[in-house]
Coordinates of C-alpha atoms in Angstrom, one line a residue:
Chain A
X1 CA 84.1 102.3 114.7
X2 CA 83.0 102.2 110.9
X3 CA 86.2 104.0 109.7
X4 CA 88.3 101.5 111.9
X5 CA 86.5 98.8 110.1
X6 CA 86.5 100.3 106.6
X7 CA 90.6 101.2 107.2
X8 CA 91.2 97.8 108.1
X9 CA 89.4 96.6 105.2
X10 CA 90.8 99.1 102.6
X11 CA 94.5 98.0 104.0
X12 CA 93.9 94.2 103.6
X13 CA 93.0 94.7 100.3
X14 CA 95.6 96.2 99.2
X15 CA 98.5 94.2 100.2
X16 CA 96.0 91.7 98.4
X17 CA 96.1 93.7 95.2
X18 CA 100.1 94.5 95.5
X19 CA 101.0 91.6 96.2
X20 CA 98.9 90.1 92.9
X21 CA 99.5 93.0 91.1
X22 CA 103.4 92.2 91.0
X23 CA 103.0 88.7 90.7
X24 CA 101.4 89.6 87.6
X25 CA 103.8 92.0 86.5
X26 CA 106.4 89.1 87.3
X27 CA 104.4 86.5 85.5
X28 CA 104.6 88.4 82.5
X29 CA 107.8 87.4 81.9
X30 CA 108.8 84.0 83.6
X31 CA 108.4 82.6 79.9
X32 CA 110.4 85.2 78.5
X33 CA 114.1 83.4 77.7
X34 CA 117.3 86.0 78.5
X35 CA 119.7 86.9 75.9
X36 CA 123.5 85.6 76.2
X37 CA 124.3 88.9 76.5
X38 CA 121.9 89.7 79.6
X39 CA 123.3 86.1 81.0
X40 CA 126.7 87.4 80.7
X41 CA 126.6 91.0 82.3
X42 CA 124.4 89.2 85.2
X43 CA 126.4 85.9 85.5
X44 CA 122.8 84.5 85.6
X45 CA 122.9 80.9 83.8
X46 CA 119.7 79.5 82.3
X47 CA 117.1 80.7 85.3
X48 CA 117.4 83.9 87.3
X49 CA 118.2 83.3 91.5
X50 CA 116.6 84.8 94.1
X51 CA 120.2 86.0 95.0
X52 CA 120.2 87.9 91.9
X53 CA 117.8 90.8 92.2
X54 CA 120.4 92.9 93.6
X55 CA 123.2 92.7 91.3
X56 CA 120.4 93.0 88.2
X57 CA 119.0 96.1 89.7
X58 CA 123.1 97.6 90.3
X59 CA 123.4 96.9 86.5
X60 CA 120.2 98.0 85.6
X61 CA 121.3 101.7 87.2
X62 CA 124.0 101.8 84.5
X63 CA 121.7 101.6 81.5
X64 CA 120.0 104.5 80.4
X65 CA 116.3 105.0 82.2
X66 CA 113.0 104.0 80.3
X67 CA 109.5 105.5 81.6
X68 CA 107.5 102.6 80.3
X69 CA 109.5 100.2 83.2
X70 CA 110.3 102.5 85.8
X71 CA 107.0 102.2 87.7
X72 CA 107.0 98.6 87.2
X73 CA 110.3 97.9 88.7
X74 CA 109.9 100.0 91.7
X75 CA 106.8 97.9 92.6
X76 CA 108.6 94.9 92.0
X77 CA 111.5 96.3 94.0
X78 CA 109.3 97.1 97.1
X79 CA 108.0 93.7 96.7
X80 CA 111.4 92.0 96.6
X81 CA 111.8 94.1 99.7
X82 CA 108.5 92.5 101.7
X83 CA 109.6 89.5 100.7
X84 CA 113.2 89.5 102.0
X85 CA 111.2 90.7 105.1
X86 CA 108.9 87.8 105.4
X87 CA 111.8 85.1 105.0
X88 CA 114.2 86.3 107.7
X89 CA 111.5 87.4 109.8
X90 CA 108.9 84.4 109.2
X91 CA 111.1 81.6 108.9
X92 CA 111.1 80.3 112.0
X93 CA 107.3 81.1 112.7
X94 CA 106.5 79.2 108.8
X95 CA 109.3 77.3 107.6
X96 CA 107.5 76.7 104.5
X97 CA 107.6 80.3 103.6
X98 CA 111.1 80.2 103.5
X99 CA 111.1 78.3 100.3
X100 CA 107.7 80.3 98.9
X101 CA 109.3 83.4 99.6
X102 CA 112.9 82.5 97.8
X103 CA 111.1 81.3 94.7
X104 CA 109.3 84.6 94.9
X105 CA 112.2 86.8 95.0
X106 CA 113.9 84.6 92.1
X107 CA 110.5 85.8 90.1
X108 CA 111.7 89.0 91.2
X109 CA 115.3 88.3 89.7
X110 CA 113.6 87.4 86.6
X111 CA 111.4 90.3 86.3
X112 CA 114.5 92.8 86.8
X113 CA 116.8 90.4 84.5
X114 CA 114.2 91.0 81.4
X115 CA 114.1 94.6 82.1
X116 CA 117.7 95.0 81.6
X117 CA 116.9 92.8 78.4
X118 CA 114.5 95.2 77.0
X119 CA 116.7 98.2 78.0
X120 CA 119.7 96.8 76.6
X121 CA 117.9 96.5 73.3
X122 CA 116.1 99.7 73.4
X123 CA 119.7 101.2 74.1
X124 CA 121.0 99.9 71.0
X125 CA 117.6 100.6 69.1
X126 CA 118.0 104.5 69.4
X127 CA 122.1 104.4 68.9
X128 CA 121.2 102.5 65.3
X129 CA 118.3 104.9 64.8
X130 CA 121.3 108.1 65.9
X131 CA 123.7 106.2 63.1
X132 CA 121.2 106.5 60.6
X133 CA 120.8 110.2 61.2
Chain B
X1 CA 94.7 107.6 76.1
X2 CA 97.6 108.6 74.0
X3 CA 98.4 104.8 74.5
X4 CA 95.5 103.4 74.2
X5 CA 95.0 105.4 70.4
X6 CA 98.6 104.0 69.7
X7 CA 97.6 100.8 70.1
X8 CA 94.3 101.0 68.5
X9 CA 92.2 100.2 72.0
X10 CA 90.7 103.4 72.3
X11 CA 86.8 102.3 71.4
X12 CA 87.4 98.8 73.1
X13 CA 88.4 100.4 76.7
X14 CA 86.7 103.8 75.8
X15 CA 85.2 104.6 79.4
X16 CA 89.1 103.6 80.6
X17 CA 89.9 106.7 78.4
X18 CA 86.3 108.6 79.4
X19 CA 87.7 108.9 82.8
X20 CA 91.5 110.4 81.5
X21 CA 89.5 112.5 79.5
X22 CA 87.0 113.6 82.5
X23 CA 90.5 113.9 84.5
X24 CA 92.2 116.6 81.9
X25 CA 88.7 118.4 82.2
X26 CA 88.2 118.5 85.5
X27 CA 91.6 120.1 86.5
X28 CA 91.4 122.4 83.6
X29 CA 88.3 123.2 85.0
X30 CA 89.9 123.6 88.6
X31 CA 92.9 125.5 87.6
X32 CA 90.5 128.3 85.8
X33 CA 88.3 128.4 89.0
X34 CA 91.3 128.7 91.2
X35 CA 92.9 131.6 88.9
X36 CA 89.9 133.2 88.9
X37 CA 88.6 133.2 92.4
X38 CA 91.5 132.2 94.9
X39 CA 92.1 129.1 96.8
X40 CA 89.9 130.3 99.7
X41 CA 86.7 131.0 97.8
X42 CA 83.1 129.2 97.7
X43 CA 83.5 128.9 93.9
X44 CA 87.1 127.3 94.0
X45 CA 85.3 124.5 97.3
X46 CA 82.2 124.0 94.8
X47 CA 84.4 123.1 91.8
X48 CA 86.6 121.0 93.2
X49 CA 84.6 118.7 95.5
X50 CA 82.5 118.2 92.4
X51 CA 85.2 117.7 90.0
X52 CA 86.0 114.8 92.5
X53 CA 82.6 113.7 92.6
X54 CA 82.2 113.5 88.6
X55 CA 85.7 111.7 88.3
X56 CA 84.6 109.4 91.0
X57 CA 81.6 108.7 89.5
X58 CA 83.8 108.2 86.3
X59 CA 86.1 105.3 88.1
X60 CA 82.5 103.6 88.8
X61 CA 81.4 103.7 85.2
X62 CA 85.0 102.4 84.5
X63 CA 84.9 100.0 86.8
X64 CA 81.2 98.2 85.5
X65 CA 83.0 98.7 81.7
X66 CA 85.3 96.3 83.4
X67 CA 82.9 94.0 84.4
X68 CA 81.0 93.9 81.3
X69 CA 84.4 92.6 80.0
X70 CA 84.8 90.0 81.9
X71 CA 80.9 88.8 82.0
X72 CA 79.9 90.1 78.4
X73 CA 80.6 86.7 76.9
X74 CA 78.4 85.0 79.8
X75 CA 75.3 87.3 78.6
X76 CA 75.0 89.2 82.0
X77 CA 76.0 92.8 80.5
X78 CA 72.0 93.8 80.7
X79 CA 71.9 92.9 84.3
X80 CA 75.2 94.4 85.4
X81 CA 74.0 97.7 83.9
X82 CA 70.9 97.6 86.0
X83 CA 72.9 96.7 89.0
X84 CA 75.5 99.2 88.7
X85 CA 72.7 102.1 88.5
X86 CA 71.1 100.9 91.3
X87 CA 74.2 100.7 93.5
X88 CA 74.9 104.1 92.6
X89 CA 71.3 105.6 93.5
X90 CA 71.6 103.6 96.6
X91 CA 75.1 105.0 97.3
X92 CA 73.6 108.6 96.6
X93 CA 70.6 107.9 98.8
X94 CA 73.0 106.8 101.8
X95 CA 75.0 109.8 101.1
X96 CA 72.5 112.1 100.8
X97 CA 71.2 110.8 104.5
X98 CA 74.1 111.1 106.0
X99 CA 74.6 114.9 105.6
X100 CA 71.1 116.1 105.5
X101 CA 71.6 117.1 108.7
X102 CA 74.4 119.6 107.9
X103 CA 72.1 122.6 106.1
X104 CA 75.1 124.7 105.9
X105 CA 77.4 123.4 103.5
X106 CA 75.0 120.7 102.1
X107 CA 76.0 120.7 98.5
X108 CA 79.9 120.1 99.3
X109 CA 79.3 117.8 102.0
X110 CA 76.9 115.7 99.6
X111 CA 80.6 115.6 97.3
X112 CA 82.7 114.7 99.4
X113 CA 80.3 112.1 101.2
X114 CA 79.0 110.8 97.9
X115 CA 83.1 110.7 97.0
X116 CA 84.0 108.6 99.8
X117 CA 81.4 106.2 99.8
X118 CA 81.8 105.1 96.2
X119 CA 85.9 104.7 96.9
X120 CA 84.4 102.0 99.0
X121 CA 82.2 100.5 97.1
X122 CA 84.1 100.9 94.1
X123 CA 86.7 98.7 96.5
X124 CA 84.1 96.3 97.4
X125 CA 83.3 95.6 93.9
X126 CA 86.9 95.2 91.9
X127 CA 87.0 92.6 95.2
X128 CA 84.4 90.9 93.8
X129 CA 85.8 91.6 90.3
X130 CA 89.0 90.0 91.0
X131 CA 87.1 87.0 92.5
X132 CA 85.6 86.1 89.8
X133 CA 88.8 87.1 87.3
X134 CA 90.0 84.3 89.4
X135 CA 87.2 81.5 89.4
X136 CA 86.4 82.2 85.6
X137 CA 90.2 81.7 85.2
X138 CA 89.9 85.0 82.9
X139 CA 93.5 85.5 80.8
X140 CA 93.8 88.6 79.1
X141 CA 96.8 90.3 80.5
X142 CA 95.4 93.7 79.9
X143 CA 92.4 93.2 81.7
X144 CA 93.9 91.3 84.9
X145 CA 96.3 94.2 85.2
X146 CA 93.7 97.1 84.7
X147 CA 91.7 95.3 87.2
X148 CA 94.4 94.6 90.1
X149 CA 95.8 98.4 89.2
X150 CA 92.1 99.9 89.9
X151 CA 92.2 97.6 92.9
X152 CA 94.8 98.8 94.7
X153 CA 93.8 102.6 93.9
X154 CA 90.6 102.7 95.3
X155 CA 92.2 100.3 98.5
X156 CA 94.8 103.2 99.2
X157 CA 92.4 105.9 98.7
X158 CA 89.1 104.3 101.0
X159 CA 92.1 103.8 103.6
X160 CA 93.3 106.9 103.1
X161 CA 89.8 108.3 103.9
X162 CA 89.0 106.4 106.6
X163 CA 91.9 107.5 108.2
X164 CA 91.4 111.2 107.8
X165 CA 87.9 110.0 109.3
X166 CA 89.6 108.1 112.5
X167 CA 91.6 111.8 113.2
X168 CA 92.4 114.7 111.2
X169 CA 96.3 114.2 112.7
X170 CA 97.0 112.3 109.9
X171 CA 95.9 115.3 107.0
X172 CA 99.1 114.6 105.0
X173 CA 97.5 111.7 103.9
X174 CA 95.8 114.0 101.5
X175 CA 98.9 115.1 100.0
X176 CA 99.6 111.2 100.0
X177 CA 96.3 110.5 98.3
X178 CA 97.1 113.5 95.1
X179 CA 100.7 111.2 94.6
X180 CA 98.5 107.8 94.5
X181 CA 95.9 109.4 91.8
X182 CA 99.0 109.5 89.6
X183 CA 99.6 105.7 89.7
X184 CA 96.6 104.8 88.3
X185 CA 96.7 106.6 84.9
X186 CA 100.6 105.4 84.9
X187 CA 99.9 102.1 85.3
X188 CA 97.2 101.9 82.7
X189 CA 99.6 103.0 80.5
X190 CA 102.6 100.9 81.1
X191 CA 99.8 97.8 80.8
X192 CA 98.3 99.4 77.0
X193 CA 101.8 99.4 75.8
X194 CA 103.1 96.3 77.2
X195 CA 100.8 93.8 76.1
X196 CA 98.7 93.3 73.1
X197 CA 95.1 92.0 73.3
X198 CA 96.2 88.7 73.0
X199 CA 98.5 88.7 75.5
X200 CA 97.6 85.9 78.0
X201 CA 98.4 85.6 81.4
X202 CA 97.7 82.6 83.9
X203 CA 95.7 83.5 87.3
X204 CA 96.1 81.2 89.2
X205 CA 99.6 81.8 90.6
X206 CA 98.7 85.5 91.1
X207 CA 96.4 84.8 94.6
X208 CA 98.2 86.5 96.8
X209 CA 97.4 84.1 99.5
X210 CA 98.4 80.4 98.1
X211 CA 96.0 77.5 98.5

């Protein structure tokens, strides 16, 4: 009986913590403006769309992998996942979380958008840094 | 810790780094015992139930280093010391009194009892942590995201042992549980090098349950 009580526990708390431990991952960068060159690859315009998460995370596979971000962005990804979840499943249930959930994954979007941002420029960092050599 | 000496942290979040340094010890310490004397030996059981003992007991001092953080500037770092050491001979006592019974193998039970209950207590208290990250409206990047990262370890691993606790069918969660003891240190890491001290971060849309 204690066990079941402690495992329900232990598993409410941490969807809690995922789910605030990639919103603060996301949060990090909703200020964070994209470069033109980002906006052109993605055909994002000023703001990232929830529609966008996949086509960032396609073009994302093409750039050469960074340690520091891979961890981050498979959290992110599962959450983008859960989230998809909740709006086709919960919709009808909670409109309302129809429109939470969509400006959630276009967090998501954003999150994966900068990524490709820092990659991009830590791409060209170490091909100036091979010139020099 | 690497990161955190890159970044010139190391004395700011020092039992952060205690606890890597405690980790490298303690599987040096295993993989010696395990050369030594064999996977099936006493010695091999002794060492690494208590390895796991000391590293949890590590997380815990980790954990109140955290909350001295967040309350130093409020005054309360006195208090919270007492506090902590008195949750941790309570959660000894409990443990201890849960396996007197078992004369046999006492000394590892008393581990792995003492282990489990201060996964869940650890648990109870980054909940409480995280509340009041949340009321005090506390900003620092770093320490929002060491916080929610500790969280969610010692959430996976209380519900991992509760489970093994609810029927030993589900053992693989052990092999589970050595995969999510990797996540920790990793996302420590990503959050040193990511954000300075300055960084700031606003709380309030982080509750995972809107109001």
């Amino acid at each position: 009986m204690m066990a079941a009580l402690i495992l329900v526990f232990s598993l409410a708390t941490l969807g809690m913590f995922f789910v605030s431990y990639c919103r603060s991952l996301v949060a990090a960068c909703s200020q964070y403006s994209l470069s033109a060159e980002v906006r052109d690859v993605t055909g994002i315009r000023a703001v990232a769309e929830a529609e966008d998460f996949t086509r960032v995370v396609q073009v994302l596979q093409l750039c050469p992998d960074r340690a520091e971000d891979r961890t981050s962005l498979q959290a992110v990804s599962l959450y983008h996942s859960l989230l998809t979840f909740v709006q086709r499943t919960a919709t009808k249930l909670a409109p309302p979380l129809r429109a939470w959930a969509e400006q959630e994954r276009a967090h998501c979007a954003q999150f994966a958008a900068v990524t490709l941002d820092r990659r991009i420029a830590f791409s060209r960092e170490m091909l100036a840094r091979q010139a020099e050599l | 810790m690497v990161c955190s000496l890159v970044r010139k942290s190391f004395i700011r979040y020092f039992f952060l780094n205690l606890y890597f340094i405690l980790s490298v010890l303690a599987s040096a310490a295993r993989f010696l015992t395990l050369h030594t004397y064999g996977s099936s030996s006493d010695q091999y059981g002794y060492a690494y139930f208590y390895t796991d003992a000391l590293l949890t007991l590590g997380l815990f001092v980790a954990l109140i280093s955290l909350y001295s953080h967040v309350f130093g500037e409020l005054g309360f770092s006195k208090q919270i010391r007492l506090g902590a050491v008195l949750l941790l001979l309570g959660t000894a006592a409990f443990s201890y009194g849960v396996v007197r019974q078992s004369e046999e193998r006492l000394a590892t039970s008393f581990a792995y009892e003492l282990s489990q209950n201060l996964y869940f207590v650890g648990l109870v208290l980054t909940y409480i942590l995280w509340g009041a990250v949340l009321k005090l409206r506390e900003a620092r990047t770093r320490l929002v995201q060491f916080i929610l990262a500790l969280g969610l370890y010692f959430s996976a691993y209380a519900a991992s042992y509760a489970l093994l606790n609810l029927a030993d069918k589900f053992g693989a969660v052990r092999y589970l549980s050595q995969l999510l003891a990797c996540l920790l240190p990793l996302s420590w890491s990503i959050t040193m090098l990511r954000h300075t001290e300055d960084s700031r971060i606003a709380t309030a849309p982080l509750v995972a349950v809107q109001r």
